[in-house]
Amino acid sequence: MATTASPLATVFRPVAAAGGGGGGIRGGGSGGGVAAGKGRTRRHPRVAARSVASDRGVKGPVSPEEGLPSVLNSIDSSAIASNIKHHAEFTPLFSPEHSSPLKAYHATAKSVLDALLINWNATNDYYNKMNVKQAYYLSMEFLQGRALTNAIGNLELTGKYAEALKQLGQNLEDVASQEPDAALGNGGLGRLASCFLDSLATLNYPAWGYGLRYKYGLFKQIITKDGQEEVAEDWLEMGYPWEIVRNDVSYPVKFYGRVVEGTDGRKHWIGGENIKAVAHDVPIPGYKTRVTNNLRLWSTTVPSKDFDLGAFNAGDHVKANEAHLNAEKICHILYPGDESQEGKLLRLKQQYTLCSASLQDIIARFESRAGDSVKWEDFPSKVAVQMNDTHPTLCIPELMRILIDIKGLSWNEAWSITERTVAYTNHTVLPEALEKWSLDIMQKLLPRHVEIIETIDEELINTIISKYGTLDTSLLKKKLQEMRILDNVDLPASVAKLFVKPKEKKESPSKLKQKLLVKSLDTVDEVEEETELEEEVKAEVLSETTEEKVKSADVEAEEEEDSEDELDPFVKSNPELPRVVRMANLCVVGGHSVNGVAEIHSEIVKQEVFNSFYEMWPTKFQNKTNGVTPRRWIRFCNPELSSIISKWIGSDDWILNTDKLAELKKFGDDKDLQSEWRAAKRANKMKVVSLIREKTGYIVSADAMFDVQVKRIHEYKRQLLNILGIVYRYKKMKEMSAKERTKNFVPRVCIFGGKAFATYIQAKRIVKFITDVAATVNHDPDIGDLLKVVFVPDYNVSVAETLIPASELSQHISTAGMEASGTSNMKFAMNGCILIGTLDGANVEIREEVGEENFFLFGAEAHEIAGLRKERAEGKFVPDPRFEDVKEFVRSGVFGTYNYDELMGSLEGNEGYGRADYFLVGKDFPSYIECQEKVDEAYRDQTLWTRMSILNTASSAKFSSDRTIHEYAKDIWNISPVVLP
């Protein structure tokens, strides 16, 4: 009996055919061009190019005829309900008798995937036919968040899916809440990458993302009485309905082995450990467009034949499965601990797997689209590779290896192609985050890549010498020390001889003897004044034995004079220090573009971090201030505010063109808008009240100010400054009567969230401290609702989507000059939250946009930091008495029995590791608490505060990732939008 096709698929099938692709999941998925990574290709007929939009953000939304299938607008909720029911029955993930919101979620997700795959196939086919230049964004992290609400929102089907689920006895919000966040990232790096994917699809840019499919993520954070504990993420345990496993798209990845030269003159990397990277595709839909791009994630395995059946049957089960375990563990954990040798090897394996599998896939797609006329010189005009931070640095030697060893190109040809293809985004100025890999470990794991890196380093040395010459060897030495890719590695002999120290010449014994003989002819008085040394030598002159010694010493002196001068020690490696590969330097040398992610950060990159490179190649460096997608971060996560914005602006065009948000400015003082604005904020705060009670058990008041700091726990982000400010506030409250407290303090709920890396002890101490303060303050009957402290466990995108719309004050208080950009600050500002912060990262630009009167500023500035640290080291810093009182209060035991000497001690002393307050908490503390007093004063005037809130949203247009992506596309990638016919 024939089965009935899915109703939704039936509706969509004609559209997919019109777009050049069939319905459902098809073929290789690697651009339609590669099967099993073996290079089998499929030819695509050339078609006439249609005109494409030059700037989606300027044009605004495309019409249904031009982009989004008109059939989507006509499909009804009953058809969707039928399709969901179909998947519940015929896409078996649960037993037939099992009925729950989780089952409804999976069926709903598969229903949406039907629509996404049709658009995905049509998009991919059109890219292939047009042979467009495509950008590829390589990142170790993609922090996607939940996909269901985002997908149906971008497809403009939210209302219809809500109605369909209602017909099936389900609620959309309950169903959507069943989806676990994809554990593919941790912080801003991964969330930025995901915002970029959304903007790329929305703006119709041909682009894919590449990452790794981490089975257990970073970790799931649990907060106990002992602070943070870590357990493995379980996001894949019930299956991930948004991915399509491409078992026919896989590539070999090699580790270890050795390099030999073949009879053809080419280098061959042989032997070693071989694994297989398998593609998993996640469709990325754009908003109001059919363009659906792709996030390709790699899992790692080995063929079944590598399972040692003989060992298993002999009882050695561990050995039997060893090859599989070694392969699969590469994608087990994001950022595995690297304190051990095994941990370092595993991290390097992860990075190389991402680079090798992705580049093989990209090259296969390039060859497939080129057909029989592959011209490698065209590669940079068809491919742009963006390295998101230094993790994908191995793209540079890997692309060189493939082009030289496999494709047969010369070094110069391969280098020209690589340099014009690859670009690098720097995300940090922290020295420990600018990766340096052990050369010995890399030599062991990737011997061919070390050969290539060594050659690149030698070429760089020659370039430096050509630039600076050899006359000023001190300058040349400085530049080589700063710029070389290999650090603490011998200079080539031809270069080392430039750095010699002339030896100090010693006077020979025979010359001294001659002087003494001449001197002996002087007067008796003069002879009597001879030195003891001269007397001794005189006596020796009378000795025949001594005469022979003098002759021998003369010969030695002559030989010494003839010997080479002494080499400067810097030309040789120091055996007591590690030999390392400086990955950031390799990125700068091997790419055509280096960009920072905020104006102040990009200036620090040019003037400090890579100043010597900037002097050599100034045109390589540029700024691309980060942005966030307004779809997820206003439209979908804050529907109450979105409706108000659209009502007062007169349309929802701002979702695609955030410049229109500025139209709100003229209504900033309107009482009706302010009333609606406050009502929306309160509705969002009530959701957070429920979230906090569910996650922590604490009950908080929606009448209090919601003061939020949510981000990765790190000393430079200064959660410690925040919690010490709260301790100061609590201490002052305890010193007052109830009446005085109410008069002097605005009620606050202080909310923290974020993960401390598992081996970052100081960060985990900070988490423990926050939770201890919360336990004391929240149970103090004298304080009540005047002050609550909450640490929300396991902070992720979904939690952020609830917290950010409800926030009223957001803290971005990093030590100036240390935060590259930040993106959560942009999300908060977009949602009408007022920021307190330093002049760091994107704070600088946010303050410029919203106006200094709508931003609470405190703290030292970036150009002052080095001098302040120097003053501290010289013992000139005098701490504020209020700061000293707070530390003493903490040590008094008021927050429990835990010993906080290590944590407080890090803020004391003038020098030493883990001492001397490197992040200037004590220096900025007085400015911070005084600024917080201004916050209280402003919040008391709700008319003023609401106006400030409205103007933050109205002034946030610049911080859309759509703007950022247009700049990348134009200035770095040279790609254009492609609108599907």
PDB file of N, CA and C in Angstrom, residues 888-929:
ATOM      1  N   GLU A 888      38.299  43.513  54.484  1.00  0.00           N
ATOM      2  CA  GLU A 888      38.279  43.099  55.890  1.00  0.00           C
ATOM      3  C   GLU A 888      36.935  42.482  56.261  1.00  0.00           C
ATOM      4  N   PHE A 889      35.873  43.047  55.717  1.00  0.00           N
ATOM      5  CA  PHE A 889      34.521  42.526  55.964  1.00  0.00           C
ATOM      6  C   PHE A 889      34.385  41.105  55.420  1.00  0.00           C
ATOM      7  N   VAL A 890      34.931  40.869  54.233  1.00  0.00           N
ATOM      8  CA  VAL A 890      34.897  39.528  53.627  1.00  0.00           C
ATOM      9  C   VAL A 890      35.672  38.549  54.506  1.00  0.00           C
ATOM     10  N   ARG A 891      36.824  38.978  54.993  1.00  0.00           N
ATOM     11  CA  ARG A 891      37.670  38.087  55.797  1.00  0.00           C
ATOM     12  C   ARG A 891      37.109  37.845  57.189  1.00  0.00           C
ATOM     13  N   SER A 892      36.125  38.629  57.582  1.00  0.00           N
ATOM     14  CA  SER A 892      35.556  38.477  58.926  1.00  0.00           C
ATOM     15  C   SER A 892      34.739  37.200  59.072  1.00  0.00           C
ATOM     16  N   GLY A 893      34.432  36.536  57.944  1.00  0.00           N
ATOM     17  CA  GLY A 893      33.666  35.307  57.995  1.00  0.00           C
ATOM     18  C   GLY A 893      32.175  35.500  57.862  1.00  0.00           C
ATOM     19  N   VAL A 894      31.733  36.717  57.537  1.00  0.00           N
ATOM     20  CA  VAL A 894      30.300  36.983  57.448  1.00  0.00           C
ATOM     21  C   VAL A 894      29.631  36.169  56.343  1.00  0.00           C
ATOM     22  N   PHE A 895      30.422  35.766  55.355  1.00  0.00           N
ATOM     23  CA  PHE A 895      29.851  35.001  54.229  1.00  0.00           C
ATOM     24  C   PHE A 895      30.165  33.513  54.316  1.00  0.00           C
ATOM     25  N   GLY A 896      30.520  33.052  55.472  1.00  0.00           N
ATOM     26  CA  GLY A 896      30.736  31.625  55.649  1.00  0.00           C
ATOM     27  C   GLY A 896      32.163  31.300  56.039  1.00  0.00           C
ATOM     28  N   THR A 897      32.445  30.021  56.112  1.00  0.00           N
ATOM     29  CA  THR A 897      33.730  29.549  56.630  1.00  0.00           C
ATOM     30  C   THR A 897      34.802  29.387  55.563  1.00  0.00           C
ATOM     31  N   TYR A 898      34.440  29.566  54.305  1.00  0.00           N
ATOM     32  CA  TYR A 898      35.425  29.378  53.233  1.00  0.00           C
ATOM     33  C   TYR A 898      36.553  30.398  53.388  1.00  0.00           C
ATOM     34  N   ASN A 899      37.777  29.949  53.149  1.00  0.00           N
ATOM     35  CA  ASN A 899      38.939  30.823  53.299  1.00  0.00           C
ATOM     36  C   ASN A 899      39.169  31.613  52.001  1.00  0.00           C
ATOM     37  N   TYR A 900      38.939  32.912  52.073  1.00  0.00           N
ATOM     38  CA  TYR A 900      39.077  33.760  50.884  1.00  0.00           C
ATOM     39  C   TYR A 900      40.402  34.508  50.847  1.00  0.00           C
ATOM     40  N   ASP A 901      41.408  34.025  51.576  1.00  0.00           N
ATOM     41  CA  ASP A 901      42.706  34.700  51.584  1.00  0.00           C
ATOM     42  C   ASP A 901      43.343  34.737  50.195  1.00  0.00           C
ATOM     43  N   GLU A 902      43.233  33.640  49.436  1.00  0.00           N
ATOM     44  CA  GLU A 902      43.826  33.609  48.090  1.00  0.00           C
ATOM     45  C   GLU A 902      43.151  34.631  47.176  1.00  0.00           C
ATOM     46  N   LEU A 903      41.828  34.705  47.267  1.00  0.00           N
ATOM     47  CA  LEU A 903      41.089  35.624  46.400  1.00  0.00           C
ATOM     48  C   LEU A 903      41.372  37.068  46.786  1.00  0.00           C
ATOM     49  N   MET A 904      41.270  37.383  48.063  1.00  0.00           N
ATOM     50  CA  MET A 904      41.555  38.746  48.514  1.00  0.00           C
ATOM     51  C   MET A 904      43.041  39.078  48.348  1.00  0.00           C
ATOM     52  N   GLY A 905      43.869  38.072  48.524  1.00  0.00           N
ATOM     53  CA  GLY A 905      45.315  38.277  48.377  1.00  0.00           C
ATOM     54  C   GLY A 905      45.725  38.670  46.970  1.00  0.00           C
ATOM     55  N   SER A 906      44.937  38.256  45.986  1.00  0.00           N
ATOM     56  CA  SER A 906      45.257  38.627  44.594  1.00  0.00           C
ATOM     57  C   SER A 906      45.115  40.123  44.370  1.00  0.00           C
ATOM     58  N   LEU A 907      44.438  40.799  45.282  1.00  0.00           N
ATOM     59  CA  LEU A 907      44.215  42.241  45.175  1.00  0.00           C
ATOM     60  C   LEU A 907      45.235  43.026  45.996  1.00  0.00           C
ATOM     61  N   GLU A 908      46.195  42.332  46.579  1.00  0.00           N
ATOM     62  CA  GLU A 908      47.153  42.953  47.492  1.00  0.00           C
ATOM     63  C   GLU A 908      48.575  42.714  47.027  1.00  0.00           C
ATOM     64  N   GLY A 909      49.513  43.433  47.664  1.00  0.00           N
ATOM     65  CA  GLY A 909      50.919  43.320  47.303  1.00  0.00           C
ATOM     66  C   GLY A 909      51.246  44.150  46.070  1.00  0.00           C
ATOM     67  N   ASN A 910      52.526  44.229  45.769  1.00  0.00           N
ATOM     68  CA  ASN A 910      52.976  45.055  44.643  1.00  0.00           C
ATOM     69  C   ASN A 910      53.563  44.249  43.496  1.00  0.00           C
ATOM     70  N   GLU A 911      53.826  42.960  43.717  1.00  0.00           N
ATOM     71  CA  GLU A 911      54.397  42.141  42.662  1.00  0.00           C
ATOM     72  C   GLU A 911      54.168  40.676  42.989  1.00  0.00           C
ATOM     73  N   GLY A 912      54.437  39.851  41.983  1.00  0.00           N
ATOM     74  CA  GLY A 912      54.328  38.412  42.177  1.00  0.00           C
ATOM     75  C   GLY A 912      53.139  37.817  41.447  1.00  0.00           C
ATOM     76  N   TYR A 913      53.275  36.554  41.065  1.00  0.00           N
ATOM     77  CA  TYR A 913      52.214  35.859  40.345  1.00  0.00           C
ATOM     78  C   TYR A 913      50.968  35.742  41.214  1.00  0.00           C
ATOM     79  N   GLY A 914      49.809  36.107  40.652  1.00  0.00           N
ATOM     80  CA  GLY A 914      48.560  36.039  41.390  1.00  0.00           C
ATOM     81  C   GLY A 914      48.435  37.093  42.468  1.00  0.00           C
ATOM     82  N   ARG A 915      49.271  38.127  42.385  1.00  0.00           N
ATOM     83  CA  ARG A 915      49.235  39.209  43.374  1.00  0.00           C
ATOM     84  C   ARG A 915      49.193  40.554  42.634  1.00  0.00           C
ATOM     85  N   ALA A 916      49.216  41.645  43.391  1.00  0.00           N
ATOM     86  CA  ALA A 916      49.401  43.001  42.852  1.00  0.00           C
ATOM     87  C   ALA A 916      48.216  43.515  42.050  1.00  0.00           C
ATOM     88  N   ASP A 917      47.051  42.880  42.168  1.00  0.00           N
ATOM     89  CA  ASP A 917      45.821  43.396  41.555  1.00  0.00           C
ATOM     90  C   ASP A 917      46.045  43.783  40.095  1.00  0.00           C
ATOM     91  N   TYR A 918      46.455  42.801  39.310  1.00  0.00           N
ATOM     92  CA  TYR A 918      46.807  43.052  37.903  1.00  0.00           C
ATOM     93  C   TYR A 918      45.654  43.684  37.127  1.00  0.00           C
ATOM     94  N   PHE A 919      44.414  43.358  37.509  1.00  0.00           N
ATOM     95  CA  PHE A 919      43.257  43.846  36.750  1.00  0.00           C
ATOM     96  C   PHE A 919      42.641  45.113  37.358  1.00  0.00           C
ATOM     97  N   LEU A 920      43.362  45.712  38.305  1.00  0.00           N
ATOM     98  CA  LEU A 920      43.043  47.050  38.827  1.00  0.00           C
ATOM     99  C   LEU A 920      41.654  47.146  39.460  1.00  0.00           C
ATOM    100  N   VAL A 921      41.259  46.115  40.164  1.00  0.00           N
ATOM    101  CA  VAL A 921      39.982  46.141  40.883  1.00  0.00           C
ATOM    102  C   VAL A 921      40.013  47.232  41.955  1.00  0.00           C
ATOM    103  N   GLY A 922      41.096  47.260  42.725  1.00  0.00           N
ATOM    104  CA  GLY A 922      41.207  48.248  43.789  1.00  0.00           C
ATOM    105  C   GLY A 922      41.295  49.664  43.260  1.00  0.00           C
ATOM    106  N   LYS A 923      42.001  49.852  42.174  1.00  0.00           N
ATOM    107  CA  LYS A 923      42.125  51.186  41.598  1.00  0.00           C
ATOM    108  C   LYS A 923      40.773  51.740  41.149  1.00  0.00           C
ATOM    109  N   ASP A 924      39.970  50.911  40.503  1.00  0.00           N
ATOM    110  CA  ASP A 924      38.688  51.373  39.958  1.00  0.00           C
ATOM    111  C   ASP A 924      37.536  51.304  40.960  1.00  0.00           C
ATOM    112  N   PHE A 925      37.772  50.685  42.116  1.00  0.00           N
ATOM    113  CA  PHE A 925      36.683  50.479  43.071  1.00  0.00           C
ATOM    114  C   PHE A 925      36.005  51.785  43.503  1.00  0.00           C
ATOM    115  N   PRO A 926      36.742  52.824  43.891  1.00  0.00           N
ATOM    116  CA  PRO A 926      36.063  54.060  44.310  1.00  0.00           C
ATOM    117  C   PRO A 926      35.210  54.663  43.196  1.00  0.00           C
ATOM    118  N   SER A 927      35.767  54.708  41.999  1.00  0.00           N
ATOM    119  CA  SER A 927      35.018  55.249  40.858  1.00  0.00           C
ATOM    120  C   SER A 927      33.768  54.433  40.590  1.00  0.00           C
ATOM    121  N   TYR A 928      33.889  53.110  40.768  1.00  0.00           N
ATOM    122  CA  TYR A 928      32.766  52.203  40.494  1.00  0.00           C
ATOM    123  C   TYR A 928      31.617  52.425  41.481  1.00  0.00           C
ATOM    124  N   ILE A 929      31.912  52.464  42.778  1.00  0.00           N
ATOM    125  CA  ILE A 929      30.813  52.590  43.752  1.00  0.00           C
ATOM    126  C   ILE A 929      30.178  53.984  43.684  1.00  0.00           C
TER     127      ILE A 929
END
